[in-house]
PDB file of C-alpha atoms in Angstrom:
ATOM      1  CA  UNK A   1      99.695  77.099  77.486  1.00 53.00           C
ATOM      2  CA  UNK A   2      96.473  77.718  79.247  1.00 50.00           C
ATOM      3  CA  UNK A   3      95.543  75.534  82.405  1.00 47.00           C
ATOM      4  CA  UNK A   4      93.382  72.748  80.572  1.00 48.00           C
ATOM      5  CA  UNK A   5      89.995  72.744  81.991  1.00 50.00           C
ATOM      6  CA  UNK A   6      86.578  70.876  80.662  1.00 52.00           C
ATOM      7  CA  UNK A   7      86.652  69.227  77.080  1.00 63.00           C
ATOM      8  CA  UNK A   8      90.185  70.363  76.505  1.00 65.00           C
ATOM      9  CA  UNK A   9      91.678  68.847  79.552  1.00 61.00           C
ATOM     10  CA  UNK A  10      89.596  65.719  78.578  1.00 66.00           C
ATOM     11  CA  UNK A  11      91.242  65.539  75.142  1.00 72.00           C
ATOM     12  CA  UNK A  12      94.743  65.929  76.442  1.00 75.00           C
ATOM     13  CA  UNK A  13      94.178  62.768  78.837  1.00 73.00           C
ATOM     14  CA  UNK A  14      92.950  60.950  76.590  1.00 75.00           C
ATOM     15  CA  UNK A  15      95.716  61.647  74.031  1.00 78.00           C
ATOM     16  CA  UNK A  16      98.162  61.006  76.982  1.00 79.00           C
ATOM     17  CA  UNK A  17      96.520  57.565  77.309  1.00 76.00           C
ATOM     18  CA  UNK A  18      96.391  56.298  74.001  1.00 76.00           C
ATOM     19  CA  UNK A  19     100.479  57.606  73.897  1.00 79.00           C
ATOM     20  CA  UNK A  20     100.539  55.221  76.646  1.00 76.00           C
ATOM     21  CA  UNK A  21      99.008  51.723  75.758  1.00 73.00           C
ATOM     22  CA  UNK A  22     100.978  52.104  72.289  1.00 72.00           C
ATOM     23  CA  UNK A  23     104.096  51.813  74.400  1.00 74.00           C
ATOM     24  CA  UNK A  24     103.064  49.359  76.773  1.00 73.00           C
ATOM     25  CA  UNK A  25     102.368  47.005  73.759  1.00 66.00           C
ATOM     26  CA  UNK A  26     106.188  47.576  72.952  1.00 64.00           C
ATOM     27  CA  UNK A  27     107.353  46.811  76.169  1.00 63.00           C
ATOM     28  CA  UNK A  28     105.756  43.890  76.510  1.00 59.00           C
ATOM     29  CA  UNK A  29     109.166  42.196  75.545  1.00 55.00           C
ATOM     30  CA  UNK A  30     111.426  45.152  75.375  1.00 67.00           C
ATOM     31  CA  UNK A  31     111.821  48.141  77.214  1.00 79.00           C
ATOM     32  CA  UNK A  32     110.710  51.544  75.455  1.00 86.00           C
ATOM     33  CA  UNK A  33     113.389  53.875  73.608  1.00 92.00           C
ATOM     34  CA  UNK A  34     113.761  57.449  72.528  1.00 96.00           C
ATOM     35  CA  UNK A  35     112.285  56.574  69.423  1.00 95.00           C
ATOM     36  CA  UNK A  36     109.523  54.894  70.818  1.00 91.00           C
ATOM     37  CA  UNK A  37     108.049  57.838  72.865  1.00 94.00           C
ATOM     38  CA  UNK A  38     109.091  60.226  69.501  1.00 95.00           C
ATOM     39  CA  UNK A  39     107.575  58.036  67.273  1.00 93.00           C
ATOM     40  CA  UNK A  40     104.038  58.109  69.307  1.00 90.00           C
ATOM     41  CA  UNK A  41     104.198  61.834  69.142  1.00 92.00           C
ATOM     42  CA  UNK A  42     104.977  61.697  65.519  1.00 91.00           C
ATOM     43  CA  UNK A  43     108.473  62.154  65.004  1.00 94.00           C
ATOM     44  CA  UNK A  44     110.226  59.268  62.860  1.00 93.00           C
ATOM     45  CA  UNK A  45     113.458  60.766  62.459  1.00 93.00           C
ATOM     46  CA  UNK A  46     116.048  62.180  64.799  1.00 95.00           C
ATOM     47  CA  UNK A  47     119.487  62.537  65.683  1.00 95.00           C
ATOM     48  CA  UNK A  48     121.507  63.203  69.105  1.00 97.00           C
ATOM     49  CA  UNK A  49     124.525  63.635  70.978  1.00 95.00           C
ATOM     50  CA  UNK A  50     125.796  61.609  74.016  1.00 95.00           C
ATOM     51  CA  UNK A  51     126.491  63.710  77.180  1.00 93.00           C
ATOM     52  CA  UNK A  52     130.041  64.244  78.503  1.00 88.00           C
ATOM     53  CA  UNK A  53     130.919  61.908  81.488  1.00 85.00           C
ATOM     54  CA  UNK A  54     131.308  63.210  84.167  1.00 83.00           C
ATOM     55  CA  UNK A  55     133.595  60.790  86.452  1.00 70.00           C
ATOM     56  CA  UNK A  56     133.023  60.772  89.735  1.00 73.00           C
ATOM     57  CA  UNK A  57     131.426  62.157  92.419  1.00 77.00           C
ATOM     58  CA  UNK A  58     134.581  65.539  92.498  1.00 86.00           C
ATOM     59  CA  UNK A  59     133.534  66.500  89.512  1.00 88.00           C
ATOM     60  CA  UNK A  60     129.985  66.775  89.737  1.00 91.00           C
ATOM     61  CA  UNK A  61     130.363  68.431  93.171  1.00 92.00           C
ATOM     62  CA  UNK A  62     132.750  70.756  91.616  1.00 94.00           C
ATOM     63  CA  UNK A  63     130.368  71.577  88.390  1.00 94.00           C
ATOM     64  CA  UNK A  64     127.253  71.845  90.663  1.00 95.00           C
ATOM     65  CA  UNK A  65     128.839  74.909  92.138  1.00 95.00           C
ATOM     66  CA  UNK A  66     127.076  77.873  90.607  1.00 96.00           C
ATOM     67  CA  UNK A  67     130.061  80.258  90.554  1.00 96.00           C
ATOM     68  CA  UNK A  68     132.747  77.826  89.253  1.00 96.00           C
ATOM     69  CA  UNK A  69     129.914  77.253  86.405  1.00 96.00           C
ATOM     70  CA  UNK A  70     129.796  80.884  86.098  1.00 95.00           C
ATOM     71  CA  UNK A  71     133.540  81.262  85.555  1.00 96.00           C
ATOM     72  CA  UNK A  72     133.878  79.069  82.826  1.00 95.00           C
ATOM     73  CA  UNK A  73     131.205  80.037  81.046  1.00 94.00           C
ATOM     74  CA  UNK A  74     133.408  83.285  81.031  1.00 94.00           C
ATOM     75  CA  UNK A  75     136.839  81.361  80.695  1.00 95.00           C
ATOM     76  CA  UNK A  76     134.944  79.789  77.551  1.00 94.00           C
ATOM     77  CA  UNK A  77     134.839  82.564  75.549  1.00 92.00           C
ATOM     78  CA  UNK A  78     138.313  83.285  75.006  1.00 92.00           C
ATOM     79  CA  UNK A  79     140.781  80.851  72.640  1.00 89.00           C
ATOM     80  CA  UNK A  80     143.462  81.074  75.701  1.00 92.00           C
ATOM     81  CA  UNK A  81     143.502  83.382  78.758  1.00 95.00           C
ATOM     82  CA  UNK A  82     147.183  84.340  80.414  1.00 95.00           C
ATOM     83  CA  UNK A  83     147.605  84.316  83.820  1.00 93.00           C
ATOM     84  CA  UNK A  84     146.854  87.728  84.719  1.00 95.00           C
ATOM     85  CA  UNK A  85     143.589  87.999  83.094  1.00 95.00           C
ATOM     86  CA  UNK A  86     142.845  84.244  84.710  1.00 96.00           C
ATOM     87  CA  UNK A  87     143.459  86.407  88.264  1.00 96.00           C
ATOM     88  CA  UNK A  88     141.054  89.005  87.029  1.00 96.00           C
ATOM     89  CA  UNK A  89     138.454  86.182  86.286  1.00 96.00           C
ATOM     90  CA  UNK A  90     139.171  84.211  89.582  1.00 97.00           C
ATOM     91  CA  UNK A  91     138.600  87.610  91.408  1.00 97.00           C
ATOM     92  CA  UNK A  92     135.268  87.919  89.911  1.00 96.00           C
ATOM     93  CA  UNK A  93     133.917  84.678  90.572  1.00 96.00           C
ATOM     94  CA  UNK A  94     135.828  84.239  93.937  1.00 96.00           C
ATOM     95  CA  UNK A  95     137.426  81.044  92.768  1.00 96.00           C
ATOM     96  CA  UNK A  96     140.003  79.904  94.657  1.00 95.00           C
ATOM     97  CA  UNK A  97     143.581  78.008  93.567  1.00 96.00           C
ATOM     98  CA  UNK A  98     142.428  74.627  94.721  1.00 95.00           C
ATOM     99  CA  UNK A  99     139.419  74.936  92.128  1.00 96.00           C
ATOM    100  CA  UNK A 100     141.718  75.651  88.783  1.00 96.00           C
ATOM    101  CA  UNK A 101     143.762  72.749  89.938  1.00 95.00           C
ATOM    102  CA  UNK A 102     140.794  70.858  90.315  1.00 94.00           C
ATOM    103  CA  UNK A 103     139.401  71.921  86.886  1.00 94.00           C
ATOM    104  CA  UNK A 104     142.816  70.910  85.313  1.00 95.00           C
ATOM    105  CA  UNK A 105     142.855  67.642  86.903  1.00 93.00           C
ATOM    106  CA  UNK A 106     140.027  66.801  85.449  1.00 90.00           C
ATOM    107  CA  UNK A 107     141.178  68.077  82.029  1.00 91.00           C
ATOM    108  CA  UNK A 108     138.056  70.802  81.347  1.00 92.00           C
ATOM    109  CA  UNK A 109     140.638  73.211  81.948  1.00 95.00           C
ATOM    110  CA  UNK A 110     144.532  72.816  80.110  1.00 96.00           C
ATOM    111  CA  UNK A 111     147.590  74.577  80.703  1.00 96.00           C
ATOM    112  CA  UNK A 112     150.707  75.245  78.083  1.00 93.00           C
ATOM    113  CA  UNK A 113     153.461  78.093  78.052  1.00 89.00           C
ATOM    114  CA  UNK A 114     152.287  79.810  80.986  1.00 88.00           C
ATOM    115  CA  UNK A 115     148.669  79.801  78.885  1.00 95.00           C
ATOM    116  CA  UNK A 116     145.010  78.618  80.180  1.00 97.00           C
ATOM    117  CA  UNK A 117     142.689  77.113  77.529  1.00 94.00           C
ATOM    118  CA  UNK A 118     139.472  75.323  77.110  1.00 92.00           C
ATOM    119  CA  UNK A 119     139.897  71.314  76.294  1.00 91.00           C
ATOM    120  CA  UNK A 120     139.381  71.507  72.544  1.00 90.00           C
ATOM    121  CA  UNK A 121     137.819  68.332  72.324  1.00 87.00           C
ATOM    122  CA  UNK A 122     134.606  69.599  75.256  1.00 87.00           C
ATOM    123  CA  UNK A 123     132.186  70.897  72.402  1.00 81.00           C
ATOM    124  CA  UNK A 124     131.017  74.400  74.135  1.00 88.00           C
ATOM    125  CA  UNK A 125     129.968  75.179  77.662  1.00 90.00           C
ATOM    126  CA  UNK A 126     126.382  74.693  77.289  1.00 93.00           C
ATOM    127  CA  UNK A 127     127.257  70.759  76.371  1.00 93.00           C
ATOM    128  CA  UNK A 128     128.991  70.638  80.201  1.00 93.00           C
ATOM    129  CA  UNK A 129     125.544  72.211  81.789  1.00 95.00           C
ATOM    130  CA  UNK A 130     123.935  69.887  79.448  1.00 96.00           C
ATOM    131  CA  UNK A 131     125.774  66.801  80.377  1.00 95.00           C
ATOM    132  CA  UNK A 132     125.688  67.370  84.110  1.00 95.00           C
ATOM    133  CA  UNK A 133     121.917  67.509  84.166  1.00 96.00           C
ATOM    134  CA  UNK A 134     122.200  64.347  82.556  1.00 96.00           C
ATOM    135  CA  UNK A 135     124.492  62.750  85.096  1.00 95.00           C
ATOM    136  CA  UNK A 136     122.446  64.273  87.763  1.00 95.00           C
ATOM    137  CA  UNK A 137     119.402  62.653  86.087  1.00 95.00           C
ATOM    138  CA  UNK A 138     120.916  59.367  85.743  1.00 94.00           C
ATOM    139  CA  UNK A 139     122.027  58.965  88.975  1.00 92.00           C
ATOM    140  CA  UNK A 140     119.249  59.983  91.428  1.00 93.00           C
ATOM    141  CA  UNK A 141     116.316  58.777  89.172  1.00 93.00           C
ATOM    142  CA  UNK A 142     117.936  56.279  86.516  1.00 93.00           C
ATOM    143  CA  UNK A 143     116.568  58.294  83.406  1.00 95.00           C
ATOM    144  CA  UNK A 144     118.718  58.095  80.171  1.00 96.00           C
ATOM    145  CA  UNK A 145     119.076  61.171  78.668  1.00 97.00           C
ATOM    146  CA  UNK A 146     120.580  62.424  75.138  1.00 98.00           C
ATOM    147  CA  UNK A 147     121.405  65.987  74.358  1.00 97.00           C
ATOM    148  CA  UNK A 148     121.242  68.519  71.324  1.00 96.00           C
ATOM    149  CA  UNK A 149     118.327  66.305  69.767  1.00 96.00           C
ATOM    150  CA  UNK A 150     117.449  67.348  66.496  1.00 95.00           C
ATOM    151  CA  UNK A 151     113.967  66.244  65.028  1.00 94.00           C
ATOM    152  CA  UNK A 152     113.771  66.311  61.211  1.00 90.00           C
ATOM    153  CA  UNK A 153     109.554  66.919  61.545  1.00 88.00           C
ATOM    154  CA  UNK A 154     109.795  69.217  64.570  1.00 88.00           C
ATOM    155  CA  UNK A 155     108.644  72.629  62.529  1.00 77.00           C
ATOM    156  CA  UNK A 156     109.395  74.907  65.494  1.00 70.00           C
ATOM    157  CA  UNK A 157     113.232  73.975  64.581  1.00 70.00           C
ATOM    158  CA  UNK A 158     116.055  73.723  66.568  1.00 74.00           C
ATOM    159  CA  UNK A 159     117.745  71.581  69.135  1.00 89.00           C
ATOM    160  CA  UNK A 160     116.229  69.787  72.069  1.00 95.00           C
ATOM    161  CA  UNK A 161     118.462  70.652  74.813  1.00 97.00           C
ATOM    162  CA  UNK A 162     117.638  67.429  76.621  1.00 98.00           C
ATOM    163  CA  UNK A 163     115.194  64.564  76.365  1.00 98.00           C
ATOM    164  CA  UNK A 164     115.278  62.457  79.051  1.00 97.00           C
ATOM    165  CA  UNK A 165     113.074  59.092  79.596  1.00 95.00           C
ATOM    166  CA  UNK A 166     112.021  57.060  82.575  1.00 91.00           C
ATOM    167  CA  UNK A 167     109.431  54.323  82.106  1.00 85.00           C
ATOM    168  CA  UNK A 168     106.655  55.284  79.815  1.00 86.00           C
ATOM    169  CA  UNK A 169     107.525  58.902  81.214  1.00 92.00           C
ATOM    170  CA  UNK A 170     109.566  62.096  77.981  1.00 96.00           C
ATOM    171  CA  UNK A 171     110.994  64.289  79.691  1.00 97.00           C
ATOM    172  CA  UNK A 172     112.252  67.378  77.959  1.00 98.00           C
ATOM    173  CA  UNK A 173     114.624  70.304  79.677  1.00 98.00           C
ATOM    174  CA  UNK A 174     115.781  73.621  77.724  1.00 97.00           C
ATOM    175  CA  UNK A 175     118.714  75.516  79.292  1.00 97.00           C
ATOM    176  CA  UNK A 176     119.562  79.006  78.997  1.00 94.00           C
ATOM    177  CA  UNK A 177     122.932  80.130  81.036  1.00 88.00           C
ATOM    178  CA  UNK A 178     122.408  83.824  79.644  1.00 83.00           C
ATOM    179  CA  UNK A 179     121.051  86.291  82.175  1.00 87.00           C
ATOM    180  CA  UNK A 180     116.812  86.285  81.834  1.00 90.00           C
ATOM    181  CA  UNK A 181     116.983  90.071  80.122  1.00 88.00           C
ATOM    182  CA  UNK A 182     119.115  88.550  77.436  1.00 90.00           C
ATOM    183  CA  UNK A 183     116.614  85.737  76.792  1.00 93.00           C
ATOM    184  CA  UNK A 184     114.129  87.631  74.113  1.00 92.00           C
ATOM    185  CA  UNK A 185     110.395  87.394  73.769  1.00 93.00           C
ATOM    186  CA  UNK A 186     110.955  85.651  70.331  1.00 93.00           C
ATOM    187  CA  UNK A 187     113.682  83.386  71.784  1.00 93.00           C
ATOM    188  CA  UNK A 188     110.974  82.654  74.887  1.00 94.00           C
ATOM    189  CA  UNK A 189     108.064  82.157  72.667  1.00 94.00           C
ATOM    190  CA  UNK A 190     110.132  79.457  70.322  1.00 93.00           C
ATOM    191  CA  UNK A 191     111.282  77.577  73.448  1.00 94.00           C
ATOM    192  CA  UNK A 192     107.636  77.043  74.677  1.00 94.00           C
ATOM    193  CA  UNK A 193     106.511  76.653  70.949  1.00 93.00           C
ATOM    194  CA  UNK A 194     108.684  73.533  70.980  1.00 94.00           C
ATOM    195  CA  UNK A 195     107.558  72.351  73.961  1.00 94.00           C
ATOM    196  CA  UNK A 196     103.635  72.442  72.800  1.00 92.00           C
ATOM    197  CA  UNK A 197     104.959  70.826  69.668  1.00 93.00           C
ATOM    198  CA  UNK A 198     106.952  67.796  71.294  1.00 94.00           C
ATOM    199  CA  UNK A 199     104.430  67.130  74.031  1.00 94.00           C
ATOM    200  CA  UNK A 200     106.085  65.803  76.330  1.00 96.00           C
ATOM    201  CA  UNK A 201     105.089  64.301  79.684  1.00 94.00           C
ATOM    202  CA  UNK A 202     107.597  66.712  81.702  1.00 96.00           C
ATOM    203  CA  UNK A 203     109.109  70.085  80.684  1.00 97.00           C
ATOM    204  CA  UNK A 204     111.623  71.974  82.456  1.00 98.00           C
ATOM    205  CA  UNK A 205     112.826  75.498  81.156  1.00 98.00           C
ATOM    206  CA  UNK A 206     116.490  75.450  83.309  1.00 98.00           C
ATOM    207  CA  UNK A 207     117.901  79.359  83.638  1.00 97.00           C
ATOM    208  CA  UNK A 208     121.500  78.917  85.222  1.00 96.00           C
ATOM    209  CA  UNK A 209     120.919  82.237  87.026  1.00 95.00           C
ATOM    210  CA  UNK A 210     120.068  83.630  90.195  1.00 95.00           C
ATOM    211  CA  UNK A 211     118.694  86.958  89.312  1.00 94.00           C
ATOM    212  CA  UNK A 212     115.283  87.391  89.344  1.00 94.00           C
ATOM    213  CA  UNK A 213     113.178  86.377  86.254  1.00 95.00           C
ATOM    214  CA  UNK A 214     109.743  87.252  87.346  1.00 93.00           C
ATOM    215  CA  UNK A 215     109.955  90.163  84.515  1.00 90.00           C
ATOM    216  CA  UNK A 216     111.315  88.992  81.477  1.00 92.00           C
ATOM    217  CA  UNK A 217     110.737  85.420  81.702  1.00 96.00           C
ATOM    218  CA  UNK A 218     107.559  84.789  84.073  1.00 96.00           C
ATOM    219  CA  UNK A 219     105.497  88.251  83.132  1.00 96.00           C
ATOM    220  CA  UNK A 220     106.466  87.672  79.279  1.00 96.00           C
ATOM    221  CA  UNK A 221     104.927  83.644  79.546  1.00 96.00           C
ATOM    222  CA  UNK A 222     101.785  85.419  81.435  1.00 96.00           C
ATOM    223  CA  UNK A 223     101.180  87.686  78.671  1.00 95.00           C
ATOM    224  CA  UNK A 224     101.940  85.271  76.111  1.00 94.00           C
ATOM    225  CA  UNK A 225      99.926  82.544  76.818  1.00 93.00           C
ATOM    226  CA  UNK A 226      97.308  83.832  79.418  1.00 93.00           C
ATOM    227  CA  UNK A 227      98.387  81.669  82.124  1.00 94.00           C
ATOM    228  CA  UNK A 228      98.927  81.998  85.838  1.00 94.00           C
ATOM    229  CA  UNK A 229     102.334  80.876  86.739  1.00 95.00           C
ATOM    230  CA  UNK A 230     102.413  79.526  90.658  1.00 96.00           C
ATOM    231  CA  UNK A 231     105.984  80.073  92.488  1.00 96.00           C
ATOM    232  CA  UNK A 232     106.214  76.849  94.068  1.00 95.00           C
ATOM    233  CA  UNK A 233     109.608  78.081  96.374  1.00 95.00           C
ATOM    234  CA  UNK A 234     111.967  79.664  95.504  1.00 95.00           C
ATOM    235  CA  UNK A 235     113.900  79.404  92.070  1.00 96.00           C
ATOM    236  CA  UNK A 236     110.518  76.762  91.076  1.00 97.00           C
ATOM    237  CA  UNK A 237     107.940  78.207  88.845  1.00 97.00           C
ATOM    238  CA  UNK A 238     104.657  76.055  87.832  1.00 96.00           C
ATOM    239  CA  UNK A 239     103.517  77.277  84.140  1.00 96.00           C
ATOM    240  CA  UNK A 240     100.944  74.772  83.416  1.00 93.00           C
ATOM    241  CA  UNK A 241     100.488  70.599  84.990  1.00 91.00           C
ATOM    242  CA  UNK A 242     103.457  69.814  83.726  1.00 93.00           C
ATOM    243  CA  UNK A 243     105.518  73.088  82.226  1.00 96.00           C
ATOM    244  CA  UNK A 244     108.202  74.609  85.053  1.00 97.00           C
ATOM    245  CA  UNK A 245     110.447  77.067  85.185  1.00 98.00           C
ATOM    246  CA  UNK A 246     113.845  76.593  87.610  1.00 97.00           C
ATOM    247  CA  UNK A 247     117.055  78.964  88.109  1.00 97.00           C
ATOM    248  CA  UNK A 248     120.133  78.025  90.214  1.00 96.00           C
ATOM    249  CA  UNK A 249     118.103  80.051  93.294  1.00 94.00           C
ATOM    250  CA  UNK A 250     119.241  77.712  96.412  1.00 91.00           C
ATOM    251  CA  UNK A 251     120.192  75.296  93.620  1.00 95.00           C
ATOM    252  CA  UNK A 252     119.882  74.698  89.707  1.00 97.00           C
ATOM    253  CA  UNK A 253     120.094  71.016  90.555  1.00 97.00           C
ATOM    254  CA  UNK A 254     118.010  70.886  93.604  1.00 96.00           C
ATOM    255  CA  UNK A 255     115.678  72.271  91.820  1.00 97.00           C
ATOM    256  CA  UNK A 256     114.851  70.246  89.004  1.00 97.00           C
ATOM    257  CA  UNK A 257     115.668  67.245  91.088  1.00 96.00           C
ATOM    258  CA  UNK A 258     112.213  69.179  93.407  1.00 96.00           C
ATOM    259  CA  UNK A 259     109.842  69.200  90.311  1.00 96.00           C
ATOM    260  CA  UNK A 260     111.107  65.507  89.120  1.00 95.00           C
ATOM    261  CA  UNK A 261     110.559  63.903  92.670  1.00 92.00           C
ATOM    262  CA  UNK A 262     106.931  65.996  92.712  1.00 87.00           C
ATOM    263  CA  UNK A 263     106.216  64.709  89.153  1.00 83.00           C
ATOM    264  CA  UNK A 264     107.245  61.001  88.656  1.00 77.00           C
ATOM    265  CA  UNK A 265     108.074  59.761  92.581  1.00 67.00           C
TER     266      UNK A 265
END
């Protein structure tokens, strides 16, 4: 994770290149795939979800609000939540009627027998951050993205959040929606592990939060891999050429939209 300088930052360009003209000589006729840019960084086999859609521009307004994300993420982790406790919950998050209409119309949300619950067949929260990063991705820069990706060679282990592609360009993007102290030095060190172990030509670490992380998240990657993390504004964190951290300061989609437009416009 440290800044690349001299032979080292030689190698990596070069590595970067060669990654390169093997996919141009597959796009020649056809344009490049996920396995494509996995298989130059040596991973044959792999498996994914689709996002969610997200239909229409209400919906992704309404998701893109930090504290209606924030209440279901608590709504989620109940089975069913009465109508008094969904008051206690609305109070917290300062969520108004109009928005738990809104978040039954568009069927995240049910209602039976007086009861609230979660739509059985939306896999967890994390797959509705998940999926509107995707949408978001999709429709201001036209990248493709897949979610939960699991690589059978990756020997970090677990899922990809993310991968996104555009051009020759992998993008990758972790989320966390916990708050940074609950994100632990093991859990941070795996995250970045993966990242050094996929290579790829973007990676995002996304922290739905707006407390600080300078602590526990940015302190903890100093320490860990000797580096010298620049704020770029606020919520934007540069790690190395092309690691970032982003929260939901002024905006969680703002602000990888900020590093995306500084990276690949």
């Amino acid at each position: 994770m440290q800044e690349e300088k001299g032979d080292t930052y030689i190698t990596s360009k070069i590595i970067n290149l060669e990654r390169k003209f093997k996919l141009l000589e597959r796009i020649l006729n056809d344009e490049v795939s996920f396995s494509d840019l996995l298989l130059v960084r040596g991973f044959k086999y792999f498996s994914y979800f689709e996002p969610s859609k997200i239909d229409g521009s209400k919906l992704f307004n309404l998701l893109s609000k930090y504290y209606v994300r924030r209440f279901l993420a608590d709504f989620f982790m109940f089975e069913n939540v009465r109508k008094e406790d969904l008051n206690q919950l609305m109070t917290k998050w300062k969520i108004k009627n109009s928005t738990i209409q809104d978040l039954l119309d568009s069927r995240i949300v049910l209602m039976e027998n007086d009861k609230f619950f979660r739509n059985p067949d939306i896999r967890d929260f994390s797959f509705i951050v998940e999926s509107l990063i995707a949408f978001l991705l999709n429709k201001k820069f036209g990248i493709d993205s897949i979610l939960n990706v699991k690589l059978k060679e990756l020997s970090k282990g677990g899922d990809i959040d993310i991968l996104g592609k555009w051009k020759l360009e992998l993008i990758m993007i972790e989320l966390k929606e916990s708050p940074p102290n609950n994100v632990s030095l093991t859990e941070l060190k795996l995250t970045f592990e993966r990242f050094r172990s996929v290579s790829p030509d973007i990676f995002i670490f996304a922290l739905d939060t707006t407390l600080s992380i300078k602590r526990n998240i940015i302190d903890n990657l100093t320490n860990l891999y000797k580096v010298n993390p620049q704020k770029i504004r606020e919520g934007i964190y540069k790690i190395s050429e092309n690691s970032f951290v982003v929260t939901a300061k002024r905006d969680l989609l703002s602000n990888i939209s900020y590093v995306l437009y500084e990276k690949i416009l």
